[in-house]
């Protein structure tokens, strides 16, 4: 089964906030109230740099473009190649049992690749060379990587929205779907309203449509999914595949109404529902959401986000999450989907491959292969939570 890789990268420079201001300790020891940090494309992290600056939007565009070019260069150089699994670094793995398990997997993969190379069964081995060494493209040599971020700042997103031709493959799929659903003609489908981008109405039969070009895939967050809000009005007007964060505050009926707004033609692959309940709440909410969507007939892709619903405050005052809790939500999500006759289509994780000399990456999650303790959280704590 093909795997679609989507990275929250090259554009995630805005942060939703529950409060417009926050109280901080000034250099003279007094407590003062300052505007909240809303991400680098709005203001600065320093309490003295909280004035919103429109110039930062241009900087965000520059850094997004630079990041995309860097990712392209990595993929073209064989960064994602599976041809040399024995070279993978396991310095971050402190658990002997996990290290042995990883080494067994990488050794088995290396043996399988050697066998494929011997019999010439993989295209990238034609001529005895992998893609990064001048050979052809292949499933082991390179990958497709798509970009995504939360469509939070509408001024930025609208400026990067363009009317573009709908790919022929998409149009043919739409025509086939329309013929297979005789009870729903093009004229009976509710048209999408004029989006805030000012680019006009979009109907499923159009040969061109508004596309957001700041990312392949955008999602609307839990704080901005109001049915009559500006974000939903914008999202229902773009042709990109979109995601919707679904949490404990989402009512099943509200979810169906939201799907009716953003995907009235019920197009396959258009909507991804990203659930983020927390390990302690998923049993109380996920089944109800699945059943409501199934009853509505809306086609959706379900993705589990086990990161954002499991935050806690450590004894040292840092927001964190435990790796076992993350695994618990994923396990529960799989079980509930199976019980409901549904299918979990993907998982949303946060991670980094950056390591320091001691083998530590960003120290935010407790436990895991690094066996991180609360006392070690401050070593490289670089995450800023909402």
Coordinates of C-alpha atoms in Angstrom, one line a residue:
X1 CA 0.0 0.0 0.0
X2 CA 1.5 3.4 -1.0
X3 CA 2.5 5.6 1.9
X4 CA 2.0 9.4 1.7
X5 CA 4.5 11.4 3.7
X6 CA 3.4 14.9 4.8
X7 CA 5.7 17.1 6.8
X8 CA 4.6 20.1 8.9
X9 CA 7.4 22.1 7.5
X10 CA 8.1 25.2 5.5
X11 CA 5.3 27.4 6.8
X12 CA 4.5 26.6 10.4
X13 CA 5.5 29.9 11.8
X14 CA 2.2 31.0 13.4
X15 CA 0.9 29.8 16.7
X16 CA -2.7 29.8 17.9
X17 CA -3.1 31.3 21.4
X18 CA -5.9 31.0 24.0
X19 CA -5.2 34.5 25.3
X20 CA -4.1 37.6 23.5
X21 CA -1.7 38.5 26.4
X22 CA 0.4 36.8 29.0
X23 CA 2.2 37.8 32.2
X24 CA 6.0 37.6 32.3
X25 CA 8.7 38.5 34.7
X26 CA 10.6 41.6 33.6
X27 CA 14.4 42.1 34.0
X28 CA 13.8 44.3 37.1
X29 CA 11.8 41.5 38.7
X30 CA 8.4 43.0 38.3
X31 CA 5.5 41.2 36.6
X32 CA 4.1 42.8 33.4
X33 CA 1.5 41.9 30.9
X34 CA 2.7 41.7 27.2
X35 CA 1.1 40.4 24.0
X36 CA 1.4 36.7 23.6
X37 CA 4.0 35.2 21.3
X38 CA 2.1 34.3 18.2
X39 CA 4.9 32.8 16.1
X40 CA 7.9 34.2 14.2
X41 CA 5.8 35.6 11.4
X42 CA 3.9 37.8 13.8
X43 CA 6.2 38.8 16.7
X44 CA 9.3 37.8 18.6
X45 CA 9.8 35.4 21.5
X46 CA 11.6 38.0 23.6
X47 CA 9.2 39.9 25.8
X48 CA 10.7 43.1 24.4
X49 CA 9.8 42.0 20.8
X50 CA 6.1 41.3 21.0
X51 CA 4.9 44.1 18.7
X52 CA 3.4 42.5 15.6
X53 CA 5.5 43.3 12.5
X54 CA 4.1 42.8 9.0
X55 CA 7.7 42.5 7.6
X56 CA 7.9 39.1 9.4
X57 CA 5.4 37.7 6.8
X58 CA 8.0 38.3 4.1
X59 CA 10.6 36.6 6.3
X60 CA 8.3 33.7 6.7
X61 CA 8.0 33.4 2.9
X62 CA 11.7 33.5 2.5
X63 CA 12.4 30.8 5.2
X64 CA 9.6 28.6 3.8
X65 CA 11.2 28.8 0.3
X66 CA 14.7 28.2 1.6
X67 CA 13.4 25.2 3.6
X68 CA 11.7 23.7 0.6
X69 CA 14.9 24.1 -1.5
X70 CA 16.9 22.4 1.2
X71 CA 14.5 19.5 1.4
X72 CA 14.6 19.1 -2.3
X73 CA 18.4 19.0 -2.2
X74 CA 18.3 16.4 0.6
X75 CA 15.9 14.1 -1.3
X76 CA 18.0 14.4 -4.5
X77 CA 21.2 13.5 -2.7
X78 CA 19.8 10.2 -1.4
X79 CA 19.0 11.3 2.1
X80 CA 15.8 9.2 2.1
X81 CA 17.5 6.2 0.5
X82 CA 17.0 2.8 2.1
X83 CA 20.1 1.3 0.3
X84 CA 22.4 1.6 3.3
X85 CA 20.5 0.7 6.4
X86 CA 23.7 -0.5 8.2
X87 CA 24.8 3.1 8.2
X88 CA 21.9 4.4 10.2
X89 CA 22.8 6.0 13.5
X90 CA 21.4 4.5 16.7
X91 CA 23.3 6.8 19.1
X92 CA 20.0 8.1 20.5
X93 CA 18.8 4.6 21.6
X94 CA 19.8 4.1 25.2
X95 CA 17.8 0.9 25.9
X96 CA 19.8 -2.2 25.0
X97 CA 16.6 -4.1 24.2
X98 CA 15.4 -1.5 21.7
X99 CA 18.9 -1.1 20.2
X100 CA 19.0 -4.9 19.6
X101 CA 15.5 -4.7 18.0
X102 CA 16.5 -1.8 15.7
X103 CA 19.7 -3.6 14.7
X104 CA 17.8 -6.8 13.9
X105 CA 15.4 -4.8 11.7
X106 CA 18.1 -2.9 9.9
X107 CA 20.2 -6.0 9.4
X108 CA 17.2 -7.9 7.9
X109 CA 16.5 -4.9 5.6
X110 CA 20.1 -4.8 4.4
X111 CA 20.0 -8.5 3.6
X112 CA 16.7 -8.1 1.7
X113 CA 18.2 -5.2 -0.3
X114 CA 21.4 -7.2 -1.1
X115 CA 19.2 -10.0 -2.4
X116 CA 17.2 -7.6 -4.6
X117 CA 20.4 -6.1 -5.9
X118 CA 21.7 -9.6 -6.8
X119 CA 18.6 -10.5 -8.8
X120 CA 18.1 -7.1 -10.3
X121 CA 14.5 -6.9 -9.0
X122 CA 14.5 -3.2 -8.0
X123 CA 14.7 -0.5 -10.7
X124 CA 17.2 1.6 -8.8
X125 CA 19.7 -1.3 -9.1
X126 CA 19.7 -1.2 -12.9
X127 CA 23.4 -0.9 -13.9
X128 CA 24.4 -1.7 -10.3
X129 CA 23.8 1.9 -9.1
X130 CA 21.3 3.4 -6.8
X131 CA 19.7 6.8 -7.6
X132 CA 22.1 8.8 -5.5
X133 CA 25.0 7.2 -7.4
X134 CA 23.6 7.9 -10.9
X135 CA 21.1 5.2 -11.2
X136 CA 17.4 5.4 -11.9
X137 CA 14.6 6.4 -9.5
X138 CA 13.1 3.6 -7.4
X139 CA 11.0 2.9 -4.3
X140 CA 14.1 2.3 -2.2
X141 CA 16.1 5.3 -3.4
X142 CA 13.8 8.4 -3.0
X143 CA 10.4 9.5 -1.7
X144 CA 7.8 12.0 -2.4
X145 CA 7.4 14.5 0.5
X146 CA 4.5 16.9 0.8
X147 CA 4.3 20.0 3.0
X148 CA 1.6 21.1 5.4
X149 CA 0.9 23.6 8.1
X150 CA -2.1 25.0 10.0
X151 CA -3.9 27.6 7.8
X152 CA -4.0 30.1 10.7
X153 CA -3.1 33.5 9.3
X154 CA -5.6 34.2 6.5
X155 CA -3.8 37.3 5.2
X156 CA -0.8 35.2 4.5
X157 CA -2.8 32.2 3.0
X158 CA -5.0 34.4 0.8
X159 CA -1.9 36.2 -0.6
X160 CA -0.6 32.8 -1.7
X161 CA -3.8 31.5 -3.2
X162 CA -4.0 31.2 -7.0
X163 CA -6.6 30.0 -9.6
X164 CA -4.9 27.0 -11.3
X165 CA -6.0 24.3 -13.7
X166 CA -7.4 21.2 -12.0
X167 CA -5.3 18.2 -13.0
X168 CA -6.8 16.0 -15.7
X169 CA -6.5 12.9 -13.4
X170 CA -8.7 14.7 -10.8
X171 CA -11.3 15.7 -13.4
X172 CA -11.6 12.2 -14.7
X173 CA -12.0 10.8 -11.2
X174 CA -14.7 13.4 -10.5
X175 CA -16.6 12.5 -13.7
X176 CA -16.4 8.8 -12.8
X177 CA -17.7 9.5 -9.3
X178 CA -20.5 11.7 -10.7
X179 CA -21.7 8.9 -13.0
X180 CA -21.6 6.4 -10.2
X181 CA -23.9 8.5 -8.0
X182 CA -27.0 9.1 -10.2
X183 CA -29.0 10.6 -7.4
X184 CA -26.6 13.5 -7.1
X185 CA -26.2 15.5 -10.2
X186 CA -23.9 18.4 -10.6
X187 CA -26.8 20.9 -10.5
X188 CA -28.1 19.4 -7.3
X189 CA -24.9 19.8 -5.4
X190 CA -24.6 22.9 -3.3
X191 CA -22.0 25.2 -4.8
X192 CA -19.2 26.6 -2.7
X193 CA -19.5 30.2 -1.8
X194 CA -17.0 33.0 -2.7
X195 CA -14.0 32.5 -0.5
X196 CA -12.4 35.2 1.4
X197 CA -9.5 35.2 -1.1
X198 CA -11.9 36.9 -3.5
X199 CA -11.2 34.3 -6.1
X200 CA -14.8 33.4 -6.8
X201 CA -17.0 30.3 -6.6
X202 CA -15.7 26.8 -7.1
X203 CA -17.8 23.9 -8.3
X204 CA -16.8 20.3 -8.6
X205 CA -17.0 20.4 -12.4
X206 CA -14.7 23.4 -12.8
X207 CA -11.6 22.9 -14.9
X208 CA -9.8 25.5 -12.7
X209 CA -10.0 26.3 -9.0
X210 CA -8.4 28.3 -6.2
X211 CA -5.4 26.5 -4.8
X212 CA -3.4 27.5 -1.8
X213 CA 0.2 27.4 -2.9
X214 CA 1.9 27.9 0.5
X215 CA 1.6 24.2 1.1
X216 CA 0.2 21.0 -0.4
X217 CA -2.0 20.3 2.6
X218 CA -3.5 22.7 5.1
X219 CA -5.5 22.1 8.2
X220 CA -7.9 24.1 10.3
X221 CA -7.3 24.0 14.0
X222 CA -9.5 23.3 17.0
X223 CA -9.6 27.1 17.9
X224 CA -10.6 28.3 14.4
X225 CA -13.1 25.7 13.2
X226 CA -16.3 27.8 13.9
X227 CA -19.0 27.0 11.4
X228 CA -19.6 30.6 10.6
X229 CA -16.0 31.7 11.0
X230 CA -13.6 33.2 8.5
X231 CA -11.3 30.2 8.5
X232 CA -14.0 27.7 7.4
X233 CA -15.2 30.1 4.8
X234 CA -11.7 30.2 3.3
X235 CA -11.1 26.5 3.6
X236 CA -14.3 25.6 1.8
X237 CA -13.2 27.7 -1.2
X238 CA -9.8 26.1 -1.9
X239 CA -9.2 23.0 -3.9
X240 CA -6.4 21.6 -1.8
X241 CA -6.9 18.5 0.3
X242 CA -7.5 19.8 3.8
X243 CA -7.4 18.6 7.4
X244 CA -9.6 19.3 10.4
X245 CA -8.5 18.9 13.9
X246 CA -11.1 17.0 16.0
X247 CA -10.9 17.1 19.8
X248 CA -13.1 16.4 22.8
X249 CA -15.0 19.7 22.4
X250 CA -16.3 18.7 18.9
X251 CA -19.9 17.5 19.0
X252 CA -20.7 14.6 16.5
X253 CA -23.5 16.7 14.9
X254 CA -21.2 19.7 14.6
X255 CA -18.6 17.5 12.9
X256 CA -21.1 16.4 10.2
X257 CA -22.3 20.0 9.7
X258 CA -18.7 21.0 9.2
X259 CA -18.1 18.3 6.7
X260 CA -21.2 19.4 4.8
X261 CA -19.7 22.9 4.5
X262 CA -16.1 22.0 3.4
X263 CA -17.0 19.0 1.2
X264 CA -20.5 19.3 -0.1
X265 CA -19.8 17.1 -3.1
X266 CA -18.3 14.4 -0.8
X267 CA -15.2 14.0 -2.8
X268 CA -12.9 11.1 -1.9
X269 CA -9.5 12.2 -0.4
X270 CA -10.6 15.8 0.1
X271 CA -11.0 15.7 3.9
X272 CA -8.6 14.3 6.6
X273 CA -9.9 14.2 10.2
X274 CA -7.0 14.6 12.6
X275 CA -8.1 13.4 16.1
X276 CA -6.4 14.6 19.2
X277 CA -8.2 13.7 22.4
X278 CA -5.6 12.5 24.8
X279 CA -5.2 8.9 26.0
X280 CA -7.7 9.4 28.9
X281 CA -10.4 10.9 26.7
X282 CA -10.3 9.0 23.4
X283 CA -12.6 6.2 24.6
X284 CA -15.3 8.8 25.4
X285 CA -15.3 10.6 22.1
X286 CA -13.8 8.8 19.1
X287 CA -16.4 6.1 18.6
X288 CA -19.2 8.8 18.6
X289 CA -17.4 10.8 16.0
X290 CA -16.7 7.7 13.8
X291 CA -20.4 6.7 14.0
X292 CA -21.6 10.2 13.1
X293 CA -19.4 10.4 10.0
X294 CA -20.3 6.8 8.9
X295 CA -24.0 7.7 9.2
X296 CA -23.5 10.9 7.2
X297 CA -21.9 9.0 4.3
X298 CA -19.0 11.5 4.1
X299 CA -15.7 9.9 2.9
X300 CA -12.9 10.9 5.2
X301 CA -9.4 9.8 6.1
X302 CA -8.8 9.3 9.8
X303 CA -5.4 10.3 11.3
X304 CA -4.4 10.0 14.9
X305 CA -2.5 12.9 16.5
X306 CA -1.4 11.4 19.9
X307 CA 0.9 14.4 20.7
X308 CA -1.3 17.5 21.4
X309 CA -3.9 15.9 23.7
X310 CA -1.3 14.4 26.2
X311 CA 0.6 17.3 27.5
X312 CA 1.3 17.6 31.2
X313 CA 3.4 19.9 33.4
X314 CA 6.5 18.4 35.0
X315 CA 7.7 19.0 38.5
X316 CA 10.1 21.5 37.1
X317 CA 7.3 23.5 35.4
X318 CA 7.9 22.4 31.8
X319 CA 5.1 21.2 29.6
X320 CA 5.9 17.7 28.4
X321 CA 4.3 14.4 27.5
X322 CA 5.3 10.8 28.2
X323 CA 6.1 8.4 25.4
X324 CA 4.0 5.6 26.9
X325 CA 0.9 7.9 26.9
X326 CA 1.5 8.6 23.2
X327 CA 1.6 4.9 22.4
X328 CA -1.5 4.4 24.6
X329 CA -3.6 6.8 22.5
X330 CA -2.4 5.2 19.2
X331 CA -3.2 1.8 20.5
X332 CA -6.7 2.8 21.7
X333 CA -7.3 4.6 18.4
X334 CA -6.5 1.4 16.4
X335 CA -8.8 -0.6 18.7
X336 CA -11.8 1.8 18.5
X337 CA -11.5 2.1 14.7
X338 CA -11.6 -1.7 14.5
X339 CA -14.6 -2.0 16.8
X340 CA -16.4 0.6 14.7
X341 CA -15.6 -1.1 11.4
X342 CA -13.5 1.9 10.4
X343 CA -9.9 2.3 9.4
X344 CA -7.1 4.5 10.8
X345 CA -5.4 5.9 7.8
X346 CA -2.4 7.6 9.3
X347 CA -0.6 9.0 12.4
X348 CA 0.7 12.5 13.1
X349 CA 4.0 12.7 15.1
X350 CA 6.5 15.4 16.1
X351 CA 10.1 14.4 16.0
X352 CA 13.6 15.7 15.1
X353 CA 16.7 14.0 13.8
X354 CA 19.0 16.7 15.3
X355 CA 21.4 15.4 18.0
X356 CA 24.0 16.9 20.2
X357 CA 27.3 15.2 21.2
X358 CA 25.6 13.4 24.1
X359 CA 23.0 11.9 21.7
X360 CA 20.2 14.1 22.9
X361 CA 17.7 15.5 20.5
X362 CA 15.1 18.1 21.5
X363 CA 14.2 17.0 25.0
X364 CA 10.5 17.3 25.3
X365 CA 9.0 13.8 25.7
X366 CA 9.7 11.6 28.8
X367 CA 10.7 8.0 28.4
X368 CA 11.1 6.6 24.9
X369 CA 14.3 5.1 23.4
X370 CA 16.3 7.9 25.1
X371 CA 14.7 7.0 28.5
X372 CA 14.5 10.7 29.3
X373 CA 13.7 11.7 32.9
X374 CA 12.2 14.9 34.2
X375 CA 15.6 16.1 35.4
X376 CA 16.8 15.9 31.8
X377 CA 14.0 17.8 30.2
X378 CA 15.9 21.1 30.4
X379 CA 18.9 19.9 28.4
X380 CA 17.5 20.9 25.1
X381 CA 14.0 22.0 25.7
X382 CA 13.2 24.1 22.6
X383 CA 9.4 23.6 22.2
X384 CA 6.9 26.4 22.8
X385 CA 3.4 25.2 23.6
X386 CA 0.1 27.0 23.1

